[in-house]
Short mmCIF file of C-alpha atoms in Angstrom, two decimals:
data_model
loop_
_atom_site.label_atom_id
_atom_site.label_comp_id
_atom_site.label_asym_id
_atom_site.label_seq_id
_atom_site.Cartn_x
_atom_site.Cartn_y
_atom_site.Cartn_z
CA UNK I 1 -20.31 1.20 -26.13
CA UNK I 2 -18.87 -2.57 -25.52
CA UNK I 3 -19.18 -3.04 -21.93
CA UNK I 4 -17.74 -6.13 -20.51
CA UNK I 5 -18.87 -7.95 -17.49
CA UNK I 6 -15.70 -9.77 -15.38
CA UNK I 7 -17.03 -12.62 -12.03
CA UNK I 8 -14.26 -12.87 -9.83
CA UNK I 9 -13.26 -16.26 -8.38
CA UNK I 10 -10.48 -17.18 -5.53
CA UNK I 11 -8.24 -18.34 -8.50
CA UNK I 12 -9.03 -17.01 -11.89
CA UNK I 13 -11.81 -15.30 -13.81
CA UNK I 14 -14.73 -16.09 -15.84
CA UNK I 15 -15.06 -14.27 -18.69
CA UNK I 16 -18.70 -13.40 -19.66
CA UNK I 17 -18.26 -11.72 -22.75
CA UNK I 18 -17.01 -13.64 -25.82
CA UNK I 19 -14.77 -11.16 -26.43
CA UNK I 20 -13.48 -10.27 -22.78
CA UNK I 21 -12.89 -14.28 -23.47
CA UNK I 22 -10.93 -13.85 -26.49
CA UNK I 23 -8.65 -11.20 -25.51
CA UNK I 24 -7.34 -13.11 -22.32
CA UNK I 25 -6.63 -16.05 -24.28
CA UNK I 26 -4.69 -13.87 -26.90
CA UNK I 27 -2.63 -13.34 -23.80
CA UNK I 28 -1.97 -15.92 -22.25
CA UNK I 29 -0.40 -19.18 -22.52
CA UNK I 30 -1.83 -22.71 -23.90
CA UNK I 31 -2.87 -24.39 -20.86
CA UNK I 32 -0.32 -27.33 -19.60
CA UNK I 33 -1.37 -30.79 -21.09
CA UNK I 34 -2.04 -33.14 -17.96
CA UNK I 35 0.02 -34.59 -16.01
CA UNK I 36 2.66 -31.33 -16.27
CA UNK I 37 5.40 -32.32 -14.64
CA UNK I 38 5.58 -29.03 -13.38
CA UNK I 39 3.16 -29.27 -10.80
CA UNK I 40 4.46 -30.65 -7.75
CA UNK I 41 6.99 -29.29 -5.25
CA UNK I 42 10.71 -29.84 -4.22
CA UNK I 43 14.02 -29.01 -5.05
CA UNK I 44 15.24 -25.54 -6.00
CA UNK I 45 14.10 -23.14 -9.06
CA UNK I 46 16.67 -21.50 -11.18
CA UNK I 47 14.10 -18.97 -11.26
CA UNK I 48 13.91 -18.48 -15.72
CA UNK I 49 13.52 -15.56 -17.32
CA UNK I 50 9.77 -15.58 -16.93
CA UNK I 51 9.39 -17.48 -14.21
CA UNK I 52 6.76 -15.61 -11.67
CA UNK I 53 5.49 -16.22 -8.13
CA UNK I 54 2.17 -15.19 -6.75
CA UNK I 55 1.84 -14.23 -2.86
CA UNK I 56 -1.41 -14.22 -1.45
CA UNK I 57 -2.64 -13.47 2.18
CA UNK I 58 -6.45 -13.89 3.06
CA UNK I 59 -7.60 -12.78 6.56
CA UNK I 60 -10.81 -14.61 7.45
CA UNK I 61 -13.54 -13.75 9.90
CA UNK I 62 -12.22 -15.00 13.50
CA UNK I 63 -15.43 -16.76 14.15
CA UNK I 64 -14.73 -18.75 10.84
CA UNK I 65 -10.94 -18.96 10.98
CA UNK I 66 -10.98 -22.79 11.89
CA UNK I 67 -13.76 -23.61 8.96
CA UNK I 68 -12.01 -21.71 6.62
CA UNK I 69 -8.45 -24.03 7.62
CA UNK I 70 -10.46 -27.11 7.10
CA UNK I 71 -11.98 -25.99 4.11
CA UNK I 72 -8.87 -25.29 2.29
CA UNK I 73 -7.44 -28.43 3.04
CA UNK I 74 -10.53 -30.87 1.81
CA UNK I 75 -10.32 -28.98 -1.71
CA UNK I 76 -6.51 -28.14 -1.59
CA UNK I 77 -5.78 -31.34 -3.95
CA UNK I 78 -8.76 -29.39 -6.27
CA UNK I 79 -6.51 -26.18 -6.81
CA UNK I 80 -3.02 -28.26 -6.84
CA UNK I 81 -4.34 -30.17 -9.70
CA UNK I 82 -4.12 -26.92 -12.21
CA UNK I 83 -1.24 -24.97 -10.21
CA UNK I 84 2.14 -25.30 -8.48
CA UNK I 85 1.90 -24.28 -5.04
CA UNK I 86 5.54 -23.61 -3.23
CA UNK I 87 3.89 -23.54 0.18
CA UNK I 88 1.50 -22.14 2.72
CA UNK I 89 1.32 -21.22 6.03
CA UNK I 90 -0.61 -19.52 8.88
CA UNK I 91 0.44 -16.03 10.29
CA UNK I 92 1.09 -16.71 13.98
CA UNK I 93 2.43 -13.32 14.75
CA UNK I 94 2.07 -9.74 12.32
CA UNK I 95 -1.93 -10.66 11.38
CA UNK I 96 -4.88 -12.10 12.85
CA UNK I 97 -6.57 -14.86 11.54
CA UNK I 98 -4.23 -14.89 8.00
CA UNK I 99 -3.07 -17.67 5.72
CA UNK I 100 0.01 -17.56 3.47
CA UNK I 101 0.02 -19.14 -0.09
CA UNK I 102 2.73 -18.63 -2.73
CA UNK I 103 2.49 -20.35 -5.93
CA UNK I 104 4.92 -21.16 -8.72
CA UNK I 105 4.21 -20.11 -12.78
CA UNK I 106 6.11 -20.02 -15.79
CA UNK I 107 5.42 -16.81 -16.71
CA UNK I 108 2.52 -14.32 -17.06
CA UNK I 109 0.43 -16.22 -19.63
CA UNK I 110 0.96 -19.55 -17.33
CA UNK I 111 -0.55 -18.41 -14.69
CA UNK I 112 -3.19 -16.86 -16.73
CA UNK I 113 -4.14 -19.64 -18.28
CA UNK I 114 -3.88 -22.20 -15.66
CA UNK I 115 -6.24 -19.99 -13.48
CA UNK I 116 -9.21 -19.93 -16.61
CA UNK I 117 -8.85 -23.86 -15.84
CA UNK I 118 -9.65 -23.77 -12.16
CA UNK I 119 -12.50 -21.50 -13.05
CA UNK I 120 -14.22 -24.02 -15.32
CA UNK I 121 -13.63 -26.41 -12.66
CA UNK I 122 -17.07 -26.96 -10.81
CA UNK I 123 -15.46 -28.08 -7.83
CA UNK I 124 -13.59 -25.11 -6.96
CA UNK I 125 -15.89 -21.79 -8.57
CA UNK I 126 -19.25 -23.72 -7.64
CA UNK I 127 -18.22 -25.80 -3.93
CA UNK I 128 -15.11 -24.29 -2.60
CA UNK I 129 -15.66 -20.46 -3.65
CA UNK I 130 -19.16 -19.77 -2.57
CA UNK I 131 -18.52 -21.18 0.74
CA UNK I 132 -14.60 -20.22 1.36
CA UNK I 133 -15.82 -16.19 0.29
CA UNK I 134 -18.90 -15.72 3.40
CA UNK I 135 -15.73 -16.67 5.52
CA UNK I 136 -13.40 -14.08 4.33
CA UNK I 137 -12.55 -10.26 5.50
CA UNK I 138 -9.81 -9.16 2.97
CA UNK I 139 -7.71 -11.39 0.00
CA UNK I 140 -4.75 -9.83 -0.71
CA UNK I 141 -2.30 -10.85 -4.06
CA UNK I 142 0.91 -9.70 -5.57
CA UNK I 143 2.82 -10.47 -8.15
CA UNK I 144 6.50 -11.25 -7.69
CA UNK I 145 9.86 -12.13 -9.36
CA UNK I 146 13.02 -13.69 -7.81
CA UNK I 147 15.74 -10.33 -7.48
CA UNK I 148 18.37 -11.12 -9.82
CA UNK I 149 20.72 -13.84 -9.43
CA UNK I 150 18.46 -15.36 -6.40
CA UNK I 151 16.89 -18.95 -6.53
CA UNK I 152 13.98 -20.29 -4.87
CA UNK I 153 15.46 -23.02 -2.55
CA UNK I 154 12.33 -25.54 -1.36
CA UNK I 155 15.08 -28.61 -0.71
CA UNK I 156 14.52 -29.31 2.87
CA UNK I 157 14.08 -32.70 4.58
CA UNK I 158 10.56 -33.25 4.76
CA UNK I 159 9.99 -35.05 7.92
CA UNK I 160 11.90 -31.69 9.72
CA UNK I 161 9.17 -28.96 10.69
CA UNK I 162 10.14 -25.65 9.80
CA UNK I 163 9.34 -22.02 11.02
CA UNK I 164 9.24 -18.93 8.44
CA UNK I 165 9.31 -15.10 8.24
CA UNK I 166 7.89 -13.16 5.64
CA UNK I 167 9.76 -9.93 5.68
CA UNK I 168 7.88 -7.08 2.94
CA UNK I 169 11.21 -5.17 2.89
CA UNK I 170 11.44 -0.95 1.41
CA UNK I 171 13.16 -0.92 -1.08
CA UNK I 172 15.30 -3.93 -0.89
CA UNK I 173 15.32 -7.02 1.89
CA UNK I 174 18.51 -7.45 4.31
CA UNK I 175 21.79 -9.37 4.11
CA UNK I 176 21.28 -12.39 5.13
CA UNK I 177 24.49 -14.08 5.89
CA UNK I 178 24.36 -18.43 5.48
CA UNK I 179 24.37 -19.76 9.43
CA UNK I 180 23.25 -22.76 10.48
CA UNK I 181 19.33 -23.38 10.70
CA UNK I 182 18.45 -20.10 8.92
CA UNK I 183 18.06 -20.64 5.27
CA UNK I 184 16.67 -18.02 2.72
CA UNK I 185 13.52 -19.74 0.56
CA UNK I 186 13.34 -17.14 -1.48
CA UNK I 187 14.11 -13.27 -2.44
CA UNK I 188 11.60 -11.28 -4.63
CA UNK I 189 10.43 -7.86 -5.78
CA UNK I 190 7.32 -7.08 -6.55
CA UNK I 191 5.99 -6.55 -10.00
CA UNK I 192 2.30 -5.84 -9.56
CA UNK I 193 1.45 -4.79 -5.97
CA UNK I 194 3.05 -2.40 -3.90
CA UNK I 195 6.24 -1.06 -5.29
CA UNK I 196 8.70 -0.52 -4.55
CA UNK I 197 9.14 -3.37 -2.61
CA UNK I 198 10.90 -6.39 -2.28
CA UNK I 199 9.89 -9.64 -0.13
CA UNK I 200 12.31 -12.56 1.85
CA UNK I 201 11.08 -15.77 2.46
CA UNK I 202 13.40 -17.13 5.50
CA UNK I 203 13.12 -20.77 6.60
CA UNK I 204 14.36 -21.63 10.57
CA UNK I 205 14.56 -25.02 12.47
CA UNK I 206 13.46 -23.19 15.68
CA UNK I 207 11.52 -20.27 17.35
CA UNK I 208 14.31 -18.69 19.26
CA UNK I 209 16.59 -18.80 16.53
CA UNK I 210 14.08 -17.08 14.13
CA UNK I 211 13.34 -14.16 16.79
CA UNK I 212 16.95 -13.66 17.65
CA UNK I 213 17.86 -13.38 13.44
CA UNK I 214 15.11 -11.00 12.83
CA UNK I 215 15.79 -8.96 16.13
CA UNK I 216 19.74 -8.47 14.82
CA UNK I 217 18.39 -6.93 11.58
CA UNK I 218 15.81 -4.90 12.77
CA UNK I 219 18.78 -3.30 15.00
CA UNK I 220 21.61 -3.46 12.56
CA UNK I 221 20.16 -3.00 8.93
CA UNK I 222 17.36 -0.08 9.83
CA UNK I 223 14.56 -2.26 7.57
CA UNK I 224 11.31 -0.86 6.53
CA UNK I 225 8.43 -3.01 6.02
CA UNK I 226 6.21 -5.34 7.62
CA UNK I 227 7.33 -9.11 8.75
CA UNK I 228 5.27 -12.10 10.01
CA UNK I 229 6.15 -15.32 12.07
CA UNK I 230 4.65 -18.10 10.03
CA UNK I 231 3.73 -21.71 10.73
CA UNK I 232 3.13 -23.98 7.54
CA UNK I 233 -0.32 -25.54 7.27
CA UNK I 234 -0.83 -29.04 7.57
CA UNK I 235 -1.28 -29.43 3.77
CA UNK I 236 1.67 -27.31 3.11
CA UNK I 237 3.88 -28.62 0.40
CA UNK I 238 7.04 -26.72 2.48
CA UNK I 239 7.58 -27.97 5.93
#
């Protein structure tokens, strides 16, 4: 019996069987040449036929919440380097002790090859890992795609500070009509992860606004799901 042996990392996997090896290449992707241009963020996505997003949400141990924040910034420009991140963001209300991240791919095999990069990458699988995993109670990742017809929108003024929602919706998010300083980042439903399920991405220019949008839907559209108030991190790409 061939049994293969799989090491988990925070972004990718190292194969330790030649042929575990193998078959993940046959599946994925060439790696990007450097200098993609497709790393980066800005503007809006037209959202291609493959294109994917990955949402992940860690929750780290209170008493290493702040260490974890600083952390993730100093090797930030380490995991950038082989991946487009849209944006991330601390959960301020709906979790304790959470960050956001959602990341831009090109498809399945993009991502999966991009992530066996970082995990030959000393930096991240032998610094940032060991240290960033004693701090950690629960990593969390799904794998979405924009609902049809929707674009990922990440064209706002970058000196402005934005607030965000996360709404997980059952089955499908909420109307959201256009008003001034509400904008929708993104709409997605979920491909692996719980389904079915789709998730909104909702940017606001304010606090009050933001509560008194998502207080009108909760009372007019009868959504099931599970929402957080997020604040982008300092290294956030998204404002």
């Amino acid at each position: 019996m061939l049994t293969t042996k799989f090491t988990g990392t925070f972004a990718g996997i190292v194969c330790r069987n030649a042929v575990a090896r193998n078959t993940v290449r046959h599946l994925s992707a060439p790696p990007p040449p450097p200098g993609d241009s497709s790393r980066g963020s800005g503007g809006v996505s037209g959202g291609g036929k493959n294109k994917v997003y990955e949402l992940r949400i860690y929750q780290m141990k209170p008493e290493h919440y702040r260490d974890s924040l600083d952390l993730m910034a100093k090797y930030w420009p380490v995991r950038t380097a082989h991946s487009k991140p849209v944006g991330s963001w601390m959960t301020e209300i709906g979790g304790i002790c959470e960050t956001v991240h959602l990341w831009e791919y090109d498809g399945l095999g993009d991502r999966m090859a991009r992530r066996l990069k970082i995990a030959a990458d000393p930096a991240w699988t032998k610094e940032f890992w060991p240290a960033f995993f004693k701090k950690s109670l629960t990593l969390k990742c799904y794998l979405l795609s924009p609902t049809s017809g929707s674009v990922v929108n990440t064209n706002f003024d970058p000196a402005s500070q934005g607030l965000y929602e996360l709404q997980r919706c059952e089955p499908y998010t909420p109307l959201v009509p256009s008003v001034a300083g509400e904008s929708v980042v993104g709409q997605f439903f979920t491909v692996y992860g719980p389904t079915p399920a789709e998730f909104i991405l909702l940017r606001y220019t304010n606090a009050d606004l933001a509560y008194e949008k998502a207080l009108a839907r909760r009372k007019s559209q009868g959504l099931k799901g599970y929402s957080r108030f997020l604040v982008p991190c300092h290294w956030s790409e998204l404002k």
